[in-house]
mmCIF file of C-alpha atoms in Angstrom:
data_model
loop_
_atom_site.group_PDB
_atom_site.id
_atom_site.type_symbol
_atom_site.label_atom_id
_atom_site.label_comp_id
_atom_site.label_asym_id
_atom_site.label_seq_id
_atom_site.Cartn_x
_atom_site.Cartn_y
_atom_site.Cartn_z
ATOM 1 C CA MET A 165 47.205 33.031 -73.067
ATOM 2 C CA LEU A 166 47.605 35.327 -76.058
ATOM 3 C CA PHE A 167 49.623 38.566 -76.067
ATOM 4 C CA MET A 168 48.323 41.176 -78.511
ATOM 5 C CA VAL A 169 49.385 44.690 -79.450
ATOM 6 C CA LEU A 170 46.397 46.683 -80.612
ATOM 7 C CA GLU A 171 46.401 49.318 -83.385
ATOM 8 C CA ASP A 172 46.712 52.192 -80.917
ATOM 9 C CA GLY A 173 49.813 50.599 -79.372
ATOM 10 C CA THR A 174 48.205 49.268 -76.231
ATOM 11 C CA GLU A 175 49.134 45.813 -75.120
ATOM 12 C CA ALA A 176 46.469 43.301 -74.227
ATOM 13 C CA ILE A 177 46.616 39.797 -72.831
ATOM 14 C CA THR A 178 43.635 37.646 -73.684
ATOM 15 C CA PHE A 179 42.658 34.094 -72.881
ATOM 16 C CA PRO A 180 41.082 32.264 -75.803
ATOM 17 C CA ARG A 181 37.792 30.516 -75.159
ATOM 18 C CA LEU A 182 37.918 26.795 -74.598
ATOM 19 C CA ASN A 183 36.398 24.735 -77.378
ATOM 20 C CA TRP A 184 34.394 22.124 -75.471
ATOM 21 C CA ALA A 185 33.832 19.981 -78.548
ATOM 22 C CA VAL A 186 37.583 19.453 -78.841
ATOM 23 C CA VAL A 187 37.799 18.637 -75.121
ATOM 24 C CA VAL A 188 34.980 16.075 -75.373
ATOM 25 C CA ILE A 189 36.441 14.436 -78.490
ATOM 26 C CA ALA A 190 39.951 14.274 -76.998
ATOM 27 C CA SER A 191 38.598 12.831 -73.747
ATOM 28 C CA ALA A 192 36.550 10.225 -75.611
ATOM 29 C CA LEU A 193 39.585 9.224 -77.664
ATOM 30 C CA ALA A 194 41.744 8.912 -74.537
ATOM 31 C CA VAL A 195 39.163 6.759 -72.749
ATOM 32 C CA GLY A 196 38.638 4.667 -75.883
ATOM 33 C CA LEU A 197 42.363 4.100 -76.245
ATOM 34 C CA ALA A 198 42.607 3.058 -72.583
ATOM 35 C CA VAL A 199 39.728 0.591 -73.042
ATOM 36 C CA VAL A 200 41.300 -0.900 -76.175
ATOM 37 C CA ILE A 201 44.655 -1.310 -74.414
ATOM 38 C CA ALA A 202 42.931 -2.944 -71.414
ATOM 39 C CA ILE A 203 41.094 -5.388 -73.692
ATOM 40 C CA VAL A 204 44.244 -6.278 -75.630
ATOM 41 C CA VAL A 205 46.307 -6.828 -72.480
ATOM 42 C CA GLY A 206 43.480 -8.728 -70.774
ATOM 43 C CA SER A 207 43.028 -11.138 -73.663
ATOM 44 C CA ALA A 208 46.727 -11.690 -74.379
ATOM 45 C CA HIS A 209 48.073 -15.205 -73.930
ATOM 46 C CA PHE A 210 51.506 -14.848 -72.440
ATOM 47 C CA GLU A 211 53.943 -17.714 -72.798
ATOM 48 C CA GLN A 212 53.857 -19.429 -69.456
ATOM 49 C CA THR A 213 56.392 -22.138 -68.777
ATOM 50 C CA PRO A 214 55.209 -24.981 -66.569
ATOM 51 C CA ALA A 215 56.546 -25.218 -63.060
ATOM 52 C CA PRO A 216 59.670 -27.359 -62.799
ATOM 53 C CA GLU A 217 59.135 -30.900 -61.607
ATOM 54 C CA PRO A 218 60.400 -31.607 -58.107
ATOM 55 C CA PRO A 219 63.408 -33.900 -57.932
ATOM 56 C CA ALA A 220 62.796 -37.592 -57.284
ATOM 57 C CA SER A 221 64.805 -37.395 -54.076
ATOM 58 C CA CYS A 222 64.172 -34.824 -51.372
ATOM 59 C CA GLU A 223 67.759 -34.825 -50.095
ATOM 60 C CA PRO A 224 68.959 -32.708 -48.252
ATOM 61 C CA PHE A 225 65.522 -31.320 -47.314
ATOM 62 C CA CYS A 226 63.632 -34.494 -46.447
ATOM 63 C CA PRO A 227 61.316 -34.199 -43.453
ATOM 64 C CA MET A 228 62.696 -35.984 -40.441
ATOM 65 C CA PRO A 229 60.385 -38.441 -38.703
ATOM 66 C CA THR A 230 59.614 -37.327 -35.179
#
């Protein structure tokens, strides 16, 4: 929204026209950035520690024979 005072003193409020080329370029850049981030996160190799080995003895949680 743009507020203007004309030469004769009248006040006018105008709405500038939307530049669709800028909208398309900005949208393409946003989608491209999202795709790049998805590829980087999807191909990342996170340090995964192996699961701890179970103890040799199951005490105190050994199954009781029935």
